[in-house]
C-alpha positions as semicolon CSV with decimal commas, in nm:
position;residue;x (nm);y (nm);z (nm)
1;X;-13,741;-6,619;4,396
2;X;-13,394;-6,499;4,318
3;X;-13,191;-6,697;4,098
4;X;-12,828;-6,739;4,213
5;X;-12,499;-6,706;3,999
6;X;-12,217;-6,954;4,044
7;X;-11,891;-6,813;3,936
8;X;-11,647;-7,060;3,868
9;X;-11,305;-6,927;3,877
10;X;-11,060;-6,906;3,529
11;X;-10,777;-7,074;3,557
12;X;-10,475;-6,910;3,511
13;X;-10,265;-7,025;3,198
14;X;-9,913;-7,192;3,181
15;X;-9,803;-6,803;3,035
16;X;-9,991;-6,682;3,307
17;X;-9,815;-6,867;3,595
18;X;-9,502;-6,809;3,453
19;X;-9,523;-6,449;3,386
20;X;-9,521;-6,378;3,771
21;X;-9,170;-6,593;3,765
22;X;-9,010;-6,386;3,476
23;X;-8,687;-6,309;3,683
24;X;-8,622;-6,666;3,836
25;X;-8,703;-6,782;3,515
26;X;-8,447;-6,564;3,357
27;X;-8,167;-6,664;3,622
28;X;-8,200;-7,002;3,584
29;X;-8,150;-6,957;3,179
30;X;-7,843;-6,746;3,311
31;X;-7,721;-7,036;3,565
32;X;-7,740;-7,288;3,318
33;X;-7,521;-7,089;3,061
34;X;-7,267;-7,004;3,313
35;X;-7,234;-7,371;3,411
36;X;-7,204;-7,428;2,979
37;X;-6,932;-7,169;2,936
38;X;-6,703;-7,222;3,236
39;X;-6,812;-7,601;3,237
40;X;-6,639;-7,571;2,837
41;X;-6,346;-7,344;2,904
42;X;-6,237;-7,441;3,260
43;X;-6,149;-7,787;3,287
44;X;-6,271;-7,936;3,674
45;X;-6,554;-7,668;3,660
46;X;-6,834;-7,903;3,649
47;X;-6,669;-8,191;3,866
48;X;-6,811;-8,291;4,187
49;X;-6,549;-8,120;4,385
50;X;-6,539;-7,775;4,232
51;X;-6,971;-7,833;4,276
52;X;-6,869;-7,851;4,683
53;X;-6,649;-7,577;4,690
54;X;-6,912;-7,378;4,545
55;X;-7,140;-7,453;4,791
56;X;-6,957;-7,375;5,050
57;X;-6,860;-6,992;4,871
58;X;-7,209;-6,961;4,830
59;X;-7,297;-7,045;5,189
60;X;-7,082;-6,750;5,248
61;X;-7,248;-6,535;5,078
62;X;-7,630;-6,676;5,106
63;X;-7,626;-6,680;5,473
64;X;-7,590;-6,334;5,484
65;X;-7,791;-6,266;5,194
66;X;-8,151;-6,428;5,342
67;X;-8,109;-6,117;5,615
68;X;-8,018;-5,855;5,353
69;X;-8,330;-5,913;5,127
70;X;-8,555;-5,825;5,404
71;X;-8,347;-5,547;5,443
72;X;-8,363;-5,412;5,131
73;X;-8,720;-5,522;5,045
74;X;-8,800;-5,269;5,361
75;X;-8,585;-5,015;5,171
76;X;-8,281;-4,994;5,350
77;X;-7,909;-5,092;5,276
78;X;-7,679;-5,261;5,463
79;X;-7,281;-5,177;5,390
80;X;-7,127;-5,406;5,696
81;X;-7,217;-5,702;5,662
82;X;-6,820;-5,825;5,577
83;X;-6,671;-5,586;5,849
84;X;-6,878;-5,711;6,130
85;X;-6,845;-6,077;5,956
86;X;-6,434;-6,037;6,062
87;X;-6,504;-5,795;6,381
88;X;-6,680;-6,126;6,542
89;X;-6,468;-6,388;6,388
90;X;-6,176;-6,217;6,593
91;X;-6,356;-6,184;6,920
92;X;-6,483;-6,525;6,912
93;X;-6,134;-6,622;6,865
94;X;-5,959;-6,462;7,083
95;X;-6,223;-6,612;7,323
96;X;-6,162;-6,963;7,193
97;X;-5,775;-6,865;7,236
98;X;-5,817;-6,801;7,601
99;X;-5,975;-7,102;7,670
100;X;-6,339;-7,018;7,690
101;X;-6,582;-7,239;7,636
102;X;-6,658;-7,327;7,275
103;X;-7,105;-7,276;7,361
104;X;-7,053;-6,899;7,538
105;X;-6,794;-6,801;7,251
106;X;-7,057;-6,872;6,968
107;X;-7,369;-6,767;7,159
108;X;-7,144;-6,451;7,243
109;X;-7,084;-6,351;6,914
110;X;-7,462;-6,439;6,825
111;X;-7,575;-6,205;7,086
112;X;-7,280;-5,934;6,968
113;X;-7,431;-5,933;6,559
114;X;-7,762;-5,866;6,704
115;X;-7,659;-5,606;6,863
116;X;-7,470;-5,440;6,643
117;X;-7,701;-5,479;6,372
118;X;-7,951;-5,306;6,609
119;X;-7,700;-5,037;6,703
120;X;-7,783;-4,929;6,294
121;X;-8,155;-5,042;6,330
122;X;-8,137;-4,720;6,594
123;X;-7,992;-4,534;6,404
124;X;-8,203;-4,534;6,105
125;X;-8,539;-4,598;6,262
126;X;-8,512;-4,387;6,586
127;X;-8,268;-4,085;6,515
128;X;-8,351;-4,138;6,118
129;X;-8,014;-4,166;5,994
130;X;-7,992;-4,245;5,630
131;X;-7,906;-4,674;5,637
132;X;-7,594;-4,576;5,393
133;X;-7,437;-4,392;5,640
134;X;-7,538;-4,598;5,918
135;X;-7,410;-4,870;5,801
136;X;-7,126;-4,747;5,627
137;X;-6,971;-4,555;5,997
138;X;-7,018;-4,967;6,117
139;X;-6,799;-5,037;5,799
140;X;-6,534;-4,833;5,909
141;X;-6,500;-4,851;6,304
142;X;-6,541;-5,284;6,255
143;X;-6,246;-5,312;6,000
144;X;-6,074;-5,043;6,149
145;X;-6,133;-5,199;6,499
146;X;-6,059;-5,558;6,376
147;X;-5,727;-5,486;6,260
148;X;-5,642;-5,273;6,573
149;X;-5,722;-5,579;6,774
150;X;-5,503;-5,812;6,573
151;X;-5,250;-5,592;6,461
152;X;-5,356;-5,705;6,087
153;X;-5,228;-6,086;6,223
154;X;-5,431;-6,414;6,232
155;X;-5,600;-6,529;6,582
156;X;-5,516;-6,857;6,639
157;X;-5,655;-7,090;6,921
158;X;-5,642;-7,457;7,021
159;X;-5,834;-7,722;6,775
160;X;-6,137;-7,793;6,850
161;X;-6,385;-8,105;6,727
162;X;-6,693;-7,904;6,736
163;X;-6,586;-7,605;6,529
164;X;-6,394;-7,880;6,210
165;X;-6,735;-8,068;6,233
166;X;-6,914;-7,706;6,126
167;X;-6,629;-7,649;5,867
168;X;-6,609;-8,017;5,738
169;X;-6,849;-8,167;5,528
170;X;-7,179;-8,442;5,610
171;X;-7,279;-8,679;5,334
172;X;-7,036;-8,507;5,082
173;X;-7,259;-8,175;5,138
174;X;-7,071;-7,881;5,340
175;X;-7,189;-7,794;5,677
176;X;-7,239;-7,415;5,640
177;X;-7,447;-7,523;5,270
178;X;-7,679;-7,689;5,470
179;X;-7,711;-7,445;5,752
180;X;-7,761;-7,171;5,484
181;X;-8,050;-7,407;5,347
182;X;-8,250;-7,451;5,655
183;X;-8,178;-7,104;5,696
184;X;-8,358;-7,001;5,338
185;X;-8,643;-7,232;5,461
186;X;-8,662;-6,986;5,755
187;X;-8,646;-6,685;5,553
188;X;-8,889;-6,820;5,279
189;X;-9,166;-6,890;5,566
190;X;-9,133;-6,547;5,758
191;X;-9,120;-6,376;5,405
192;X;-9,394;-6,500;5,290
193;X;-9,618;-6,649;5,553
194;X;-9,607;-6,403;5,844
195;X;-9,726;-6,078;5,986
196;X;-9,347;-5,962;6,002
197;X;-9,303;-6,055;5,652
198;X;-9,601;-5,856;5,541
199;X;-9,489;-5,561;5,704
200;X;-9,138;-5,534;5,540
201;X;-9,320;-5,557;5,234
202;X;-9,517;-5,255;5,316
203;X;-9,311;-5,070;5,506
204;X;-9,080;-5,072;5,189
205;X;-9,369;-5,034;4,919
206;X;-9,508;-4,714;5,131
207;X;-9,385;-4,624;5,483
208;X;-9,618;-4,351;5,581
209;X;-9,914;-4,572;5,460
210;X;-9,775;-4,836;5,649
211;X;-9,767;-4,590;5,976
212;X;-10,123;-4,528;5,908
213;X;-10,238;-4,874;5,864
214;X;-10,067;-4,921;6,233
215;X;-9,761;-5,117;6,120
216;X;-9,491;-5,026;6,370
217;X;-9,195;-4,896;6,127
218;X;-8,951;-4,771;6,356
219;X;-8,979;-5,164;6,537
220;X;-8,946;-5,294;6,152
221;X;-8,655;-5,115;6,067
222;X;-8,454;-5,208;6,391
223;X;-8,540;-5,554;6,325
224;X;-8,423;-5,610;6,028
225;X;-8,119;-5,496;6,065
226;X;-8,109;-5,671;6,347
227;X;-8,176;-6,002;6,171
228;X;-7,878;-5,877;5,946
229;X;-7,662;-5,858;6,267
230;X;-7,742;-6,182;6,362
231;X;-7,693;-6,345;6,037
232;X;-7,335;-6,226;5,971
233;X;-7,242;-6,397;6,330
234;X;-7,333;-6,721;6,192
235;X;-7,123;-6,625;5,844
236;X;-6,870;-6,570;6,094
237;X;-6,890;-6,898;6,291
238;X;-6,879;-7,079;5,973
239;X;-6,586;-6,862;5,864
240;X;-6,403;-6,927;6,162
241;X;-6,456;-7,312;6,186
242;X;-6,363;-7,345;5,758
243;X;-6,040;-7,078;5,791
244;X;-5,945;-7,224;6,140
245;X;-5,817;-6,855;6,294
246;X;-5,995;-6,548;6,312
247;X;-5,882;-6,270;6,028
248;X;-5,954;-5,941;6,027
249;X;-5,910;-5,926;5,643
250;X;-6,127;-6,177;5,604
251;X;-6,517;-6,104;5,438
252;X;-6,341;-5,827;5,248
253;X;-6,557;-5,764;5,008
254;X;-6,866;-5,975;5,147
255;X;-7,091;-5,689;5,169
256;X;-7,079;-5,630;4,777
257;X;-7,104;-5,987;4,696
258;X;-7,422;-5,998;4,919
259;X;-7,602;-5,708;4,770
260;X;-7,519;-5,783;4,483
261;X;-7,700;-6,125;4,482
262;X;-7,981;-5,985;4,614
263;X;-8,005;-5,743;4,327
264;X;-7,942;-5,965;4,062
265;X;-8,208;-6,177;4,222
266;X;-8,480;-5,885;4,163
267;X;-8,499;-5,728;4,475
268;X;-8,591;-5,343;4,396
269;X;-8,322;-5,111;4,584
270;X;-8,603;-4,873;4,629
271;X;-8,774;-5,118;4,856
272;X;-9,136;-5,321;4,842
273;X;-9,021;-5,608;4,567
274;X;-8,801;-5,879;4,608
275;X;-8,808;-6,265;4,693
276;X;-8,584;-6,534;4,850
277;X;-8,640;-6,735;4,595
278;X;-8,476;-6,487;4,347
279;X;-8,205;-6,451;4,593
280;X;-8,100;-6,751;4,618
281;X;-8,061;-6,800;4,235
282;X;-7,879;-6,481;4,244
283;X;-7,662;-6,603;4,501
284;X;-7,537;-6,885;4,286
285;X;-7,528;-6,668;3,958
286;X;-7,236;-6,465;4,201
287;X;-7,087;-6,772;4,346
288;X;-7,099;-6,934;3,968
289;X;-6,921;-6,603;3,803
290;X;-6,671;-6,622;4,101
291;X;-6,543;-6,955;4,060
292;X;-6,493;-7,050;3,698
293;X;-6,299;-6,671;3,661
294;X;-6,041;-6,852;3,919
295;X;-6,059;-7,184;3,775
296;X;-5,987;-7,022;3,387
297;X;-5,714;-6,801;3,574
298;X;-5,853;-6,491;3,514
299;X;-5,623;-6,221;3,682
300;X;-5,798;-6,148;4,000
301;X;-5,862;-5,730;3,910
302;X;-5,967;-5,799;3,530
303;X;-6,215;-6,103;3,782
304;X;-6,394;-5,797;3,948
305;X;-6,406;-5,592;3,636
306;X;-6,542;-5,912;3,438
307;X;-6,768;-5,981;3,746
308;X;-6,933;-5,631;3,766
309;X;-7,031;-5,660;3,381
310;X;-7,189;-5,956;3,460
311;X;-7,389;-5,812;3,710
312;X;-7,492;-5,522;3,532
313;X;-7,603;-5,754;3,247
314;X;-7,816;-6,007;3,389
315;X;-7,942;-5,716;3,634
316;X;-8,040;-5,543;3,315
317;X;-8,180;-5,875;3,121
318;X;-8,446;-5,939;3,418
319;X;-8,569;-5,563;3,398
320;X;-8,636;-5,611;3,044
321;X;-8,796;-5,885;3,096
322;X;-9,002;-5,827;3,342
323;X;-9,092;-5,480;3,145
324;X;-9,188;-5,678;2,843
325;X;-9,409;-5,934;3,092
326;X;-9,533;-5,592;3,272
327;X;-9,651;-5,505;2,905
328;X;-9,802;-5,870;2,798
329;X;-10,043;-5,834;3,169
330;X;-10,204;-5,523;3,038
């Protein structure tokens, strides 16, 4: 007669739990001290307005941002995400400005960010084109496209119910925030819950093991840049319905804000690591920085300077930590 062993599992300590949340923990500590500087040196930083409009800059930026952690976390880069943000805010105003219906203008430029986010999926999975330079010809023939089409000039069109309901605000929260939050639900359940999700991870962690283990990598990398094409559309909707024209000039800058969020919200640029969860915080660490430099006046090219130490700072705070919880595991 054999005698059986029960195992019972150990439970994992407080320290433990929280050493696998080192960088969201360390954001957070970062949020909260933004929010106690700038809500002590910038009077109207912490009122319930200013809270709104950050919101809705973050929405901006989040929206986006959800797409470009895949992205990354597959080991990629995407450069044109504010480009083709303005490329199909024009087009879908011009269409609104010849009368087209409001439905086929939207689901138009839905169907044009998928497609030219696949456009550099091709490119990089098919012909193997490095993403940088993928993405970064997109960069140039959007803008330069965008302000061919407008001749550097607003788009205007008629008003329209529909699009000031999307740029207004319901309950006192903005429309785009909450579109960008059921859209980080989204994320945060394909991420983490899925076969697709599982197979960014690899595919960024090791492609050629990936290959071998039968993941499809080529199919990956188109569709997550595809995913990225489709997510700046919507940025662009809700750009269009909060500015009221289309702009080519508009999103300047986006792409930088976007990656940048993701970064600071532990994504590895080499691919394999990264969360939603992380990028989300770092979203509002961006959207934080950003607003209570304006609100305190800071001139808008020391804002950028200030804003890329920032970066570089907490960026460099969670890979400390995270080195120093890498060392406590062993």
């Amino acid at each position: 007669m054999t005698a059986s062993v029960i195992t019972t599992p150990i439970p994992r300590t407080l320290s433990g739990r929280l050493a696998g949340h080192v960088n969201e923990l360390g954001l957070i500590g970062i949020i909260v001290l933004l929010y106690a500087i700038f809500g002590f040196i910038s009077p109207g930083f912490l009122s319930a307005n200013n809270q709104v409009n950050i919101l809705r800059d973050g929405s901006a930026i989040g929206i986006a941002a959800w797409a470009q952690t895949l992205v990354i976390v597959a080991g990629e880069i995407d450069i044109s995400v504010g480009p083709m943000v303005a490329f199909i805010s024009v087009l879908m105003a011009f269409a609104l400005k010849w009368h087209m219906p409001l439905a086929v203008s939207l689901c138009g430029g839905l169907v044009l960010g998928a497609l030219l986010g696949s456009v550099a999926g091709v490119l990089r999975g098919i012909f193997n084109v490095p993403s940088f330079v993928a993405t970064l010809g997109l960069w140039s023939a959007l803008r330069g496209l965008a302000l061919f089409m407008t001749n550097a000039l607003p788009v205007s069109f008629d008003d329209n119910d529909t699009l000031d309901w999307i740029g207004d605000n319901v309950f006192g929260i903005p429309v785009s925030a909450v579109v960008m939050i059921i859209l980080f639900a989204i994320f945060v359940f394909v991420s983490r819950k899925t076969a697709l999700g599982r197979s960014v991870y690899a595919v960024g962690g090791n492609a050629s093991a990936a290959r071998l283990c039968g993941i499809n990598v080529t199919g990956i990398r188109i569709l997550v840049f595809t995913l990225s094409g489709l997510m700046a559309a919507v940025t662009a909707i809700m750009l269009l319905a909060r500015l009221g024209t289309g702009n080519a000039g508009a999103a300047s800058g986006l792409e930088f804000d976007v990656i940048a969020g993701v970064v600071v919200g532990g994504t590895s640029l080499t691919g394999g690591r990264g969360s939603m969860l992380g990028t989300l915080l770092g979203v509002l660490a961006i959207t934080v920085i950003g607003d209570g430099l304006v609100l305190y006046g800071i001139n808008s090219f020391v804002q950028d300077v200030v804003r890329g130490v920032i970066i570089v700072a907490a960026v460099l705070l969670n890979v400390a930590a995270a080195r120093r919880s890498g060392r406590a595991g062993r």
